[in-house]
Amino acid sequence: MTASAFDIAILGAGPVGRVLALMLARVAPDPARIALLAGAAPAPVTPAAAVPAADPRVLAMNHGSRVLLESLHAWPERSADIRNIHVSQRGRLGRTVIQNTDFGVPQLGSVVAYSGLHAKLDECVAACGVTVLTGPAQVDSQDADGVRILQGGQTLRCQVAVQSDGAGATDLRRDYGQHAVLTTAHAALPRRGWAWERFTAEGPLALLPHPQTPDAYSVVWCSAPDRAAELAALDNAAFSKALSAAFGDRLGRLSSQAPRHVFPLALAARRAQVQGRVAAIGNAAQTLHPVAGQGLNLGLRDAARLAQALAGWLARPEASPTALLTEFARARQVDRVITAGLTDLMPRVFATGLAPVEHACGLALLGMDLASPLRAPLAQHLLQGFRA
């Protein structure tokens, strides 16, 4: 067993961990003293991953996240812009439309393929000078001098450890009793630049423009576990019919020939983002319901704020970073509470099955549609989140 010394070790090389590594590498006197612990070696990106039917995973990036990734030269080559977001509920009056022109931005957000973003971040990380290590890693202990990490058969020492991936949050947990069905569908009457969030009695149904095919949409259909299993087991014709019935006719007939994948949905969050010299960001700090596509965007704001907090310290890593980490956690608290609360409330309040509540939701949507000051706070948060 050998010992190595790093200023910062990032446990997890998903998008949030990689973005943090890129941001820190820009300001570190010696980027090699930043360790990115990638767990298992990543699977190569195959040509099949470029086909929507082969990999339905897409990521909804808001405007703020796109600006951040572009500043790091980490924006993937292919993306689909979202200029309009249409929010409605099935069987009830009321809807609202949020438009990029309300804010004077080119787009409210964009959709990228997970495989495309992964490949671009991998390319940027390889060129930035940080030390990338593969193999399972975990925080073993910490003391006044740093953190001890067990990784790939060796012991690593670092001044600060950042947990960025994995379902490590257990303090607060809510099981929604919903599973998400992910797939890809084609629309007979596609509308470029539009994303759709439709609340049904079963749960939210989102259609996002797919970055690789103009008339394709990424589908995230949330429903009870039994219903999700039933939908996943349908043949393509029956599933397409059910999807069209649930979504409505705004895009004409929807047809899905792609594989379907089912994932359980739950809220899991840490109360404290920092413990001593160990910080948690991204999925290690909170896992959210996919409604409104806020999870990754929140994680990227975690990474940006942590990089800002530690930028000056990297020049003098012999100083204690604990006060900076405590301030980071304080600065992130409001954004985390608002975003987790928003994504927790929406899928539950729209699916109560109680007509007065659902009609009230419809009136709220109608009010936001008629008066821009009413929809501005929600739209602004979807655009870039709360930033302190």
Short mmCIF file of N, CA and C in Angstrom, two decimals, residues 127-295:
data_model
loop_
_atom_site.label_atom_id
_atom_site.label_comp_id
_atom_site.label_asym_id
_atom_site.label_seq_id
_atom_site.Cartn_x
_atom_site.Cartn_y
_atom_site.Cartn_z
N ALA A 127 -7.17 16.71 -21.10
CA ALA A 127 -6.24 17.76 -21.51
C ALA A 127 -5.96 18.80 -20.43
N CYS A 128 -6.65 18.72 -19.27
CA CYS A 128 -6.55 19.81 -18.30
C CYS A 128 -5.44 19.61 -17.27
N GLY A 129 -4.86 18.40 -17.19
CA GLY A 129 -3.73 18.20 -16.31
C GLY A 129 -4.02 17.61 -14.95
N VAL A 130 -5.29 17.36 -14.61
CA VAL A 130 -5.58 16.74 -13.32
C VAL A 130 -5.18 15.27 -13.37
N THR A 131 -5.00 14.67 -12.20
CA THR A 131 -4.65 13.26 -12.11
C THR A 131 -5.93 12.43 -12.07
N VAL A 132 -6.09 11.53 -13.04
CA VAL A 132 -7.28 10.69 -13.10
C VAL A 132 -6.89 9.28 -12.67
N LEU A 133 -7.59 8.74 -11.68
CA LEU A 133 -7.34 7.40 -11.16
C LEU A 133 -8.62 6.59 -11.24
N THR A 134 -8.49 5.33 -11.61
CA THR A 134 -9.66 4.46 -11.70
C THR A 134 -9.60 3.40 -10.60
N GLY A 135 -10.76 2.91 -10.25
CA GLY A 135 -10.86 1.92 -9.19
C GLY A 135 -11.78 2.42 -8.10
N PRO A 136 -12.48 1.52 -7.40
CA PRO A 136 -13.41 1.93 -6.34
C PRO A 136 -12.71 2.78 -5.28
N ALA A 137 -13.39 3.82 -4.81
CA ALA A 137 -12.78 4.72 -3.82
C ALA A 137 -13.82 5.08 -2.77
N GLN A 138 -13.35 5.29 -1.55
CA GLN A 138 -14.23 5.74 -0.49
C GLN A 138 -13.44 6.52 0.56
N VAL A 139 -14.11 7.46 1.20
CA VAL A 139 -13.49 8.20 2.29
C VAL A 139 -13.39 7.27 3.49
N ASP A 140 -12.18 7.15 4.03
CA ASP A 140 -11.95 6.26 5.18
C ASP A 140 -12.03 7.01 6.49
N SER A 141 -11.35 8.15 6.58
CA SER A 141 -11.33 8.92 7.82
C SER A 141 -10.79 10.31 7.53
N GLN A 142 -10.94 11.20 8.50
CA GLN A 142 -10.35 12.53 8.38
C GLN A 142 -9.88 12.99 9.75
N ASP A 143 -8.90 13.90 9.72
CA ASP A 143 -8.39 14.49 10.95
C ASP A 143 -8.05 15.95 10.66
N ALA A 144 -7.36 16.59 11.59
CA ALA A 144 -7.05 18.01 11.45
C ALA A 144 -6.12 18.29 10.28
N ASP A 145 -5.43 17.28 9.78
CA ASP A 145 -4.45 17.48 8.71
C ASP A 145 -4.96 17.10 7.33
N GLY A 146 -6.10 16.45 7.23
CA GLY A 146 -6.59 16.07 5.93
C GLY A 146 -7.52 14.87 5.96
N VAL A 147 -7.67 14.25 4.80
CA VAL A 147 -8.61 13.15 4.63
C VAL A 147 -7.87 11.94 4.08
N ARG A 148 -8.23 10.78 4.60
CA ARG A 148 -7.65 9.51 4.14
C ARG A 148 -8.68 8.79 3.28
N ILE A 149 -8.24 8.42 2.06
CA ILE A 149 -9.13 7.76 1.10
C ILE A 149 -8.54 6.41 0.72
N LEU A 150 -9.39 5.40 0.67
CA LEU A 150 -8.99 4.09 0.18
C LEU A 150 -9.43 3.99 -1.28
N GLN A 151 -8.45 3.74 -2.14
CA GLN A 151 -8.76 3.74 -3.57
C GLN A 151 -7.87 2.75 -4.31
N GLY A 152 -8.53 1.81 -5.00
CA GLY A 152 -7.81 0.89 -5.88
C GLY A 152 -6.64 0.18 -5.23
N GLY A 153 -6.75 -0.22 -3.97
CA GLY A 153 -5.68 -0.95 -3.31
C GLY A 153 -4.62 -0.08 -2.69
N GLN A 154 -4.79 1.24 -2.69
CA GLN A 154 -3.81 2.11 -2.07
C GLN A 154 -4.50 3.14 -1.19
N THR A 155 -3.71 3.81 -0.37
CA THR A 155 -4.21 4.86 0.51
C THR A 155 -3.80 6.21 -0.04
N LEU A 156 -4.76 7.10 -0.20
CA LEU A 156 -4.49 8.45 -0.67
C LEU A 156 -4.74 9.44 0.47
N ARG A 157 -3.92 10.47 0.52
CA ARG A 157 -4.14 11.56 1.46
C ARG A 157 -4.44 12.82 0.67
N CYS A 158 -5.41 13.59 1.14
CA CYS A 158 -5.73 14.86 0.50
C CYS A 158 -6.16 15.85 1.57
N GLN A 159 -6.13 17.13 1.20
CA GLN A 159 -6.57 18.17 2.12
C GLN A 159 -8.10 18.29 2.15
N VAL A 160 -8.71 18.13 0.98
CA VAL A 160 -10.17 18.23 0.86
C VAL A 160 -10.65 17.08 -0.01
N ALA A 161 -11.72 16.42 0.43
CA ALA A 161 -12.36 15.37 -0.37
C ALA A 161 -13.74 15.85 -0.79
N VAL A 162 -14.10 15.58 -2.04
CA VAL A 162 -15.42 15.98 -2.56
C VAL A 162 -16.11 14.75 -3.10
N GLN A 163 -17.24 14.41 -2.52
CA GLN A 163 -18.05 13.30 -3.02
C GLN A 163 -19.05 13.87 -4.02
N SER A 164 -19.00 13.38 -5.27
CA SER A 164 -19.83 14.00 -6.31
C SER A 164 -20.79 13.04 -6.99
N ASP A 165 -20.66 11.76 -6.77
CA ASP A 165 -21.53 10.79 -7.45
C ASP A 165 -22.10 9.82 -6.44
N GLY A 166 -23.09 9.07 -6.90
CA GLY A 166 -23.63 8.00 -6.08
C GLY A 166 -24.78 8.47 -5.21
N ALA A 167 -25.57 7.51 -4.75
CA ALA A 167 -26.74 7.81 -3.92
C ALA A 167 -26.32 7.84 -2.46
N GLY A 168 -25.49 8.81 -2.10
CA GLY A 168 -24.96 8.86 -0.75
C GLY A 168 -25.81 9.63 0.23
N ALA A 169 -26.89 10.27 -0.24
CA ALA A 169 -27.72 11.09 0.62
C ALA A 169 -28.81 10.26 1.27
N THR A 170 -28.84 10.24 2.61
CA THR A 170 -29.83 9.41 3.31
C THR A 170 -30.55 10.17 4.42
N ASP A 171 -30.20 11.42 4.70
CA ASP A 171 -30.81 12.15 5.81
C ASP A 171 -32.30 12.40 5.57
N LEU A 172 -32.63 12.84 4.37
CA LEU A 172 -34.01 13.11 3.99
C LEU A 172 -34.36 12.22 2.81
N ARG A 173 -35.47 11.51 2.92
CA ARG A 173 -35.83 10.60 1.84
C ARG A 173 -37.34 10.54 1.68
N ARG A 174 -37.80 10.57 0.43
CA ARG A 174 -39.21 10.39 0.12
C ARG A 174 -39.33 9.46 -1.08
N ASP A 175 -40.05 8.39 -0.92
CA ASP A 175 -40.33 7.48 -2.03
C ASP A 175 -41.62 7.97 -2.67
N TYR A 176 -41.57 8.33 -3.95
CA TYR A 176 -42.74 8.89 -4.61
C TYR A 176 -43.76 7.84 -5.03
N GLY A 177 -43.42 6.57 -4.91
CA GLY A 177 -44.32 5.55 -5.41
C GLY A 177 -44.49 5.65 -6.91
N GLN A 178 -43.44 6.13 -7.57
CA GLN A 178 -43.46 6.28 -9.02
C GLN A 178 -42.19 5.71 -9.62
N HIS A 179 -42.32 5.18 -10.83
CA HIS A 179 -41.18 4.82 -11.64
C HIS A 179 -41.24 5.64 -12.93
N ALA A 180 -40.07 5.94 -13.49
CA ALA A 180 -40.01 6.69 -14.74
C ALA A 180 -39.70 5.74 -15.89
N VAL A 181 -40.50 5.85 -16.94
CA VAL A 181 -40.25 5.12 -18.17
C VAL A 181 -39.53 6.06 -19.14
N LEU A 182 -38.32 5.68 -19.54
CA LEU A 182 -37.53 6.49 -20.47
C LEU A 182 -37.50 5.82 -21.83
N THR A 183 -37.77 6.61 -22.86
CA THR A 183 -37.69 6.10 -24.22
C THR A 183 -37.60 7.28 -25.19
N THR A 184 -37.67 6.98 -26.47
CA THR A 184 -37.65 8.00 -27.52
C THR A 184 -38.87 7.80 -28.41
N ALA A 185 -39.50 8.90 -28.82
CA ALA A 185 -40.67 8.82 -29.69
C ALA A 185 -40.53 9.83 -30.82
N HIS A 186 -41.17 9.53 -31.92
CA HIS A 186 -41.22 10.44 -33.06
C HIS A 186 -42.61 11.05 -33.15
N ALA A 187 -42.68 12.33 -33.53
CA ALA A 187 -43.94 13.05 -33.61
C ALA A 187 -44.31 13.29 -35.06
N ALA A 188 -45.59 13.13 -35.36
CA ALA A 188 -46.05 13.39 -36.72
C ALA A 188 -46.00 14.89 -37.03
N LEU A 189 -46.20 15.73 -36.01
CA LEU A 189 -46.19 17.18 -36.21
C LEU A 189 -45.21 17.81 -35.22
N PRO A 190 -43.92 17.59 -35.40
CA PRO A 190 -42.94 18.10 -34.43
C PRO A 190 -42.91 19.62 -34.42
N ARG A 191 -42.56 20.18 -33.26
CA ARG A 191 -42.43 21.63 -33.11
C ARG A 191 -41.04 21.91 -32.56
N ARG A 192 -40.19 22.39 -33.41
CA ARG A 192 -38.80 22.60 -33.02
C ARG A 192 -38.70 23.69 -31.94
N GLY A 193 -37.87 23.43 -30.95
CA GLY A 193 -37.64 24.40 -29.90
C GLY A 193 -38.62 24.34 -28.74
N TRP A 194 -39.55 23.37 -28.75
CA TRP A 194 -40.54 23.26 -27.69
C TRP A 194 -40.26 22.05 -26.81
N ALA A 195 -40.43 22.26 -25.49
CA ALA A 195 -40.41 21.17 -24.52
C ALA A 195 -41.74 21.16 -23.80
N TRP A 196 -42.15 19.97 -23.38
CA TRP A 196 -43.49 19.82 -22.83
C TRP A 196 -43.43 19.12 -21.48
N GLU A 197 -44.13 19.69 -20.50
CA GLU A 197 -44.30 19.06 -19.19
C GLU A 197 -45.80 18.96 -18.95
N ARG A 198 -46.30 17.71 -18.97
CA ARG A 198 -47.74 17.50 -18.83
C ARG A 198 -47.99 16.68 -17.57
N PHE A 199 -48.78 17.23 -16.68
CA PHE A 199 -49.08 16.52 -15.44
C PHE A 199 -50.34 15.68 -15.63
N THR A 200 -50.24 14.41 -15.31
CA THR A 200 -51.36 13.49 -15.41
C THR A 200 -51.66 12.94 -14.03
N ALA A 201 -52.78 12.22 -13.91
CA ALA A 201 -53.14 11.62 -12.63
C ALA A 201 -52.11 10.58 -12.20
N GLU A 202 -51.38 10.02 -13.16
CA GLU A 202 -50.36 9.02 -12.86
C GLU A 202 -49.06 9.65 -12.40
N GLY A 203 -48.75 10.85 -12.93
CA GLY A 203 -47.49 11.52 -12.66
C GLY A 203 -47.10 12.37 -13.85
N PRO A 204 -45.99 13.09 -13.78
CA PRO A 204 -45.58 13.97 -14.88
C PRO A 204 -45.16 13.18 -16.12
N LEU A 205 -45.46 13.76 -17.28
CA LEU A 205 -45.04 13.21 -18.56
C LEU A 205 -44.33 14.32 -19.33
N ALA A 206 -43.04 14.14 -19.56
CA ALA A 206 -42.24 15.17 -20.23
C ALA A 206 -41.80 14.68 -21.60
N LEU A 207 -41.86 15.58 -22.57
CA LEU A 207 -41.30 15.34 -23.90
C LEU A 207 -40.29 16.44 -24.19
N LEU A 208 -39.04 16.05 -24.43
CA LEU A 208 -37.96 16.99 -24.68
C LEU A 208 -37.43 16.78 -26.08
N PRO A 209 -37.12 17.86 -26.80
CA PRO A 209 -36.58 17.69 -28.16
C PRO A 209 -35.27 16.91 -28.11
N HIS A 210 -35.17 15.91 -28.97
CA HIS A 210 -33.98 15.05 -28.96
C HIS A 210 -32.85 15.71 -29.76
N PRO A 211 -31.62 15.68 -29.23
CA PRO A 211 -30.52 16.38 -29.90
C PRO A 211 -30.02 15.73 -31.18
N GLN A 212 -30.48 14.51 -31.48
CA GLN A 212 -29.90 13.80 -32.63
C GLN A 212 -30.85 13.60 -33.79
N THR A 213 -32.15 13.84 -33.58
CA THR A 213 -33.12 13.67 -34.66
C THR A 213 -34.17 14.76 -34.56
N PRO A 214 -34.40 15.57 -35.61
CA PRO A 214 -35.29 16.73 -35.51
C PRO A 214 -36.71 16.41 -35.07
N ASP A 215 -37.28 15.28 -35.51
CA ASP A 215 -38.67 14.99 -35.16
C ASP A 215 -38.80 14.03 -33.99
N ALA A 216 -37.70 13.79 -33.27
CA ALA A 216 -37.73 12.85 -32.15
C ALA A 216 -37.79 13.60 -30.83
N TYR A 217 -38.41 12.95 -29.85
CA TYR A 217 -38.51 13.51 -28.50
C TYR A 217 -38.08 12.46 -27.49
N SER A 218 -37.35 12.92 -26.49
CA SER A 218 -37.03 12.06 -25.37
C SER A 218 -38.23 12.07 -24.42
N VAL A 219 -38.68 10.90 -24.03
CA VAL A 219 -39.88 10.75 -23.21
C VAL A 219 -39.48 10.35 -21.80
N VAL A 220 -40.01 11.08 -20.80
CA VAL A 220 -39.88 10.70 -19.40
C VAL A 220 -41.30 10.62 -18.85
N TRP A 221 -41.79 9.40 -18.66
CA TRP A 221 -43.19 9.17 -18.29
C TRP A 221 -43.21 8.56 -16.90
N CYS A 222 -43.70 9.33 -15.92
CA CYS A 222 -43.71 8.89 -14.53
C CYS A 222 -45.09 8.33 -14.17
N SER A 223 -45.10 7.17 -13.54
CA SER A 223 -46.36 6.55 -13.15
C SER A 223 -46.10 5.58 -12.01
N ALA A 224 -47.17 4.97 -11.51
CA ALA A 224 -47.03 3.98 -10.44
C ALA A 224 -46.17 2.82 -10.94
N PRO A 225 -45.44 2.15 -10.04
CA PRO A 225 -44.54 1.07 -10.47
C PRO A 225 -45.22 0.00 -11.33
N ASP A 226 -46.41 -0.43 -10.94
CA ASP A 226 -47.10 -1.47 -11.72
C ASP A 226 -47.44 -0.96 -13.12
N ARG A 227 -47.90 0.29 -13.18
CA ARG A 227 -48.25 0.88 -14.47
C ARG A 227 -47.00 1.05 -15.34
N ALA A 228 -45.89 1.46 -14.73
CA ALA A 228 -44.65 1.62 -15.49
C ALA A 228 -44.20 0.28 -16.06
N ALA A 229 -44.30 -0.77 -15.27
CA ALA A 229 -43.92 -2.10 -15.77
C ALA A 229 -44.84 -2.53 -16.90
N GLU A 230 -46.10 -2.20 -16.78
CA GLU A 230 -47.06 -2.53 -17.84
C GLU A 230 -46.73 -1.78 -19.12
N LEU A 231 -46.42 -0.48 -19.00
CA LEU A 231 -46.07 0.31 -20.18
C LEU A 231 -44.80 -0.22 -20.84
N ALA A 232 -43.82 -0.57 -20.03
CA ALA A 232 -42.56 -1.05 -20.58
C ALA A 232 -42.74 -2.37 -21.33
N ALA A 233 -43.74 -3.17 -20.92
CA ALA A 233 -43.95 -4.48 -21.52
C ALA A 233 -44.82 -4.44 -22.77
N LEU A 234 -45.46 -3.31 -23.06
CA LEU A 234 -46.32 -3.22 -24.24
C LEU A 234 -45.51 -3.34 -25.53
N ASP A 235 -46.15 -3.81 -26.57
CA ASP A 235 -45.48 -3.77 -27.87
C ASP A 235 -45.46 -2.32 -28.35
N ASN A 236 -44.70 -2.04 -29.39
CA ASN A 236 -44.49 -0.66 -29.83
C ASN A 236 -45.80 0.03 -30.21
N ALA A 237 -46.66 -0.68 -30.88
CA ALA A 237 -47.92 -0.06 -31.33
C ALA A 237 -48.79 0.31 -30.14
N ALA A 238 -48.91 -0.60 -29.17
CA ALA A 238 -49.74 -0.33 -28.00
C ALA A 238 -49.15 0.78 -27.14
N PHE A 239 -47.82 0.79 -27.00
CA PHE A 239 -47.19 1.85 -26.22
C PHE A 239 -47.39 3.21 -26.90
N SER A 240 -47.21 3.26 -28.20
CA SER A 240 -47.38 4.51 -28.94
C SER A 240 -48.80 5.04 -28.78
N LYS A 241 -49.77 4.15 -28.81
CA LYS A 241 -51.17 4.55 -28.65
C LYS A 241 -51.40 5.11 -27.25
N ALA A 242 -50.85 4.43 -26.22
CA ALA A 242 -51.02 4.90 -24.84
C ALA A 242 -50.33 6.25 -24.64
N LEU A 243 -49.16 6.42 -25.23
CA LEU A 243 -48.42 7.68 -25.10
C LEU A 243 -49.19 8.81 -25.76
N SER A 244 -49.70 8.58 -26.94
CA SER A 244 -50.48 9.61 -27.64
C SER A 244 -51.72 10.01 -26.84
N ALA A 245 -52.37 9.02 -26.23
CA ALA A 245 -53.57 9.30 -25.44
C ALA A 245 -53.24 10.12 -24.20
N ALA A 246 -52.12 9.81 -23.55
CA ALA A 246 -51.75 10.52 -22.33
C ALA A 246 -51.27 11.93 -22.62
N PHE A 247 -50.56 12.11 -23.73
CA PHE A 247 -49.98 13.42 -24.03
C PHE A 247 -50.97 14.34 -24.74
N GLY A 248 -51.81 13.79 -25.59
CA GLY A 248 -52.72 14.62 -26.37
C GLY A 248 -52.21 14.78 -27.80
N ASP A 249 -52.86 15.66 -28.54
CA ASP A 249 -52.61 15.75 -29.99
C ASP A 249 -51.78 16.97 -30.40
N ARG A 250 -51.11 17.62 -29.46
CA ARG A 250 -50.37 18.83 -29.81
C ARG A 250 -49.24 18.56 -30.80
N LEU A 251 -48.71 17.36 -30.81
CA LEU A 251 -47.63 17.01 -31.73
C LEU A 251 -48.08 15.97 -32.74
N GLY A 252 -49.39 15.79 -32.89
CA GLY A 252 -49.88 14.75 -33.77
C GLY A 252 -49.65 13.39 -33.14
N ARG A 253 -49.68 12.36 -33.94
CA ARG A 253 -49.50 11.01 -33.42
C ARG A 253 -48.05 10.79 -33.00
N LEU A 254 -47.87 10.20 -31.84
CA LEU A 254 -46.54 9.85 -31.34
C LEU A 254 -46.27 8.38 -31.59
N SER A 255 -45.10 8.08 -32.10
CA SER A 255 -44.73 6.70 -32.43
C SER A 255 -43.39 6.37 -31.81
N SER A 256 -43.35 5.30 -31.05
CA SER A 256 -42.10 4.89 -30.40
C SER A 256 -41.72 3.48 -30.83
N GLN A 257 -40.52 3.36 -31.38
CA GLN A 257 -39.96 2.06 -31.75
C GLN A 257 -38.72 1.75 -30.91
N ALA A 258 -38.43 2.58 -29.93
CA ALA A 258 -37.18 2.48 -29.17
C ALA A 258 -37.36 1.61 -27.93
N PRO A 259 -36.27 1.07 -27.41
CA PRO A 259 -36.33 0.34 -26.13
C PRO A 259 -36.82 1.26 -25.02
N ARG A 260 -37.41 0.65 -24.00
CA ARG A 260 -37.89 1.41 -22.85
C ARG A 260 -37.14 0.97 -21.60
N HIS A 261 -36.79 1.94 -20.78
CA HIS A 261 -36.04 1.69 -19.55
C HIS A 261 -36.82 2.26 -18.38
N VAL A 262 -36.83 1.55 -17.26
CA VAL A 262 -37.63 1.94 -16.10
C VAL A 262 -36.71 2.20 -14.91
N PHE A 263 -36.94 3.34 -14.21
CA PHE A 263 -36.13 3.71 -13.05
C PHE A 263 -37.04 4.14 -11.91
N PRO A 264 -36.77 3.68 -10.68
CA PRO A 264 -37.56 4.14 -9.52
C PRO A 264 -37.21 5.59 -9.18
N LEU A 265 -38.17 6.32 -8.61
CA LEU A 265 -37.99 7.73 -8.32
C LEU A 265 -38.11 7.99 -6.82
N ALA A 266 -37.17 8.75 -6.30
CA ALA A 266 -37.20 9.11 -4.88
C ALA A 266 -36.43 10.40 -4.68
N LEU A 267 -36.78 11.11 -3.63
CA LEU A 267 -35.99 12.25 -3.17
C LEU A 267 -35.05 11.75 -2.08
N ALA A 268 -33.78 12.07 -2.21
CA ALA A 268 -32.79 11.73 -1.18
C ALA A 268 -31.84 12.91 -1.06
N ALA A 269 -31.68 13.42 0.15
CA ALA A 269 -30.85 14.61 0.33
C ALA A 269 -30.13 14.58 1.68
N ARG A 270 -28.95 15.17 1.68
CA ARG A 270 -28.21 15.39 2.92
C ARG A 270 -28.64 16.72 3.52
N ARG A 271 -28.78 16.75 4.83
CA ARG A 271 -29.03 18.04 5.49
C ARG A 271 -27.77 18.90 5.45
N ALA A 272 -26.62 18.28 5.71
CA ALA A 272 -25.36 19.02 5.74
C ALA A 272 -24.53 18.64 4.52
N GLN A 273 -24.14 19.64 3.72
CA GLN A 273 -23.34 19.38 2.53
C GLN A 273 -21.87 19.23 2.86
N VAL A 274 -21.47 19.64 4.04
CA VAL A 274 -20.07 19.59 4.44
C VAL A 274 -19.94 18.98 5.82
N GLN A 275 -18.99 18.07 5.96
CA GLN A 275 -18.61 17.54 7.26
C GLN A 275 -17.09 17.63 7.37
N GLY A 276 -16.62 18.61 8.12
CA GLY A 276 -15.19 18.81 8.25
C GLY A 276 -14.55 19.20 6.93
N ARG A 277 -13.69 18.32 6.42
CA ARG A 277 -13.00 18.58 5.15
C ARG A 277 -13.61 17.79 3.99
N VAL A 278 -14.78 17.24 4.21
CA VAL A 278 -15.45 16.45 3.16
C VAL A 278 -16.72 17.18 2.73
N ALA A 279 -16.82 17.48 1.44
CA ALA A 279 -18.00 18.15 0.89
C ALA A 279 -18.73 17.19 -0.05
N ALA A 280 -20.03 17.36 -0.17
CA ALA A 280 -20.84 16.55 -1.08
C ALA A 280 -21.53 17.48 -2.07
N ILE A 281 -21.49 17.12 -3.35
CA ILE A 281 -22.15 17.89 -4.40
C ILE A 281 -22.87 16.93 -5.34
N GLY A 282 -23.75 17.47 -6.17
CA GLY A 282 -24.43 16.63 -7.15
C GLY A 282 -25.25 15.54 -6.49
N ASN A 283 -25.29 14.36 -7.10
CA ASN A 283 -26.10 13.27 -6.59
C ASN A 283 -25.67 12.79 -5.21
N ALA A 284 -24.43 13.05 -4.85
CA ALA A 284 -23.99 12.67 -3.50
C ALA A 284 -24.62 13.56 -2.44
N ALA A 285 -25.07 14.75 -2.84
CA ALA A 285 -25.72 15.68 -1.91
C ALA A 285 -27.23 15.59 -1.99
N GLN A 286 -27.76 15.39 -3.20
CA GLN A 286 -29.20 15.31 -3.37
C GLN A 286 -29.56 14.63 -4.68
N THR A 287 -30.56 13.78 -4.62
CA THR A 287 -31.14 13.16 -5.81
C THR A 287 -32.59 13.59 -5.87
N LEU A 288 -33.02 14.17 -7.00
CA LEU A 288 -34.34 14.80 -7.10
C LEU A 288 -35.25 14.03 -8.05
N HIS A 289 -36.54 14.29 -7.94
CA HIS A 289 -37.51 13.83 -8.94
C HIS A 289 -37.15 14.50 -10.27
N PRO A 290 -37.30 13.80 -11.39
CA PRO A 290 -36.87 14.38 -12.67
C PRO A 290 -37.78 15.49 -13.21
N VAL A 291 -38.91 15.78 -12.57
CA VAL A 291 -39.80 16.83 -13.07
C VAL A 291 -39.01 18.13 -13.21
N ALA A 292 -39.18 18.79 -14.32
CA ALA A 292 -38.52 20.06 -14.65
C ALA A 292 -37.02 19.93 -14.90
N GLY A 293 -36.47 18.71 -14.82
CA GLY A 293 -35.08 18.47 -15.20
C GLY A 293 -34.07 19.28 -14.42
N GLN A 294 -34.22 19.34 -13.08
CA GLN A 294 -33.38 20.23 -12.28
C GLN A 294 -32.17 19.57 -11.62
N GLY A 295 -32.11 18.24 -11.57
CA GLY A 295 -31.08 17.57 -10.79
C GLY A 295 -29.65 17.91 -11.20
#
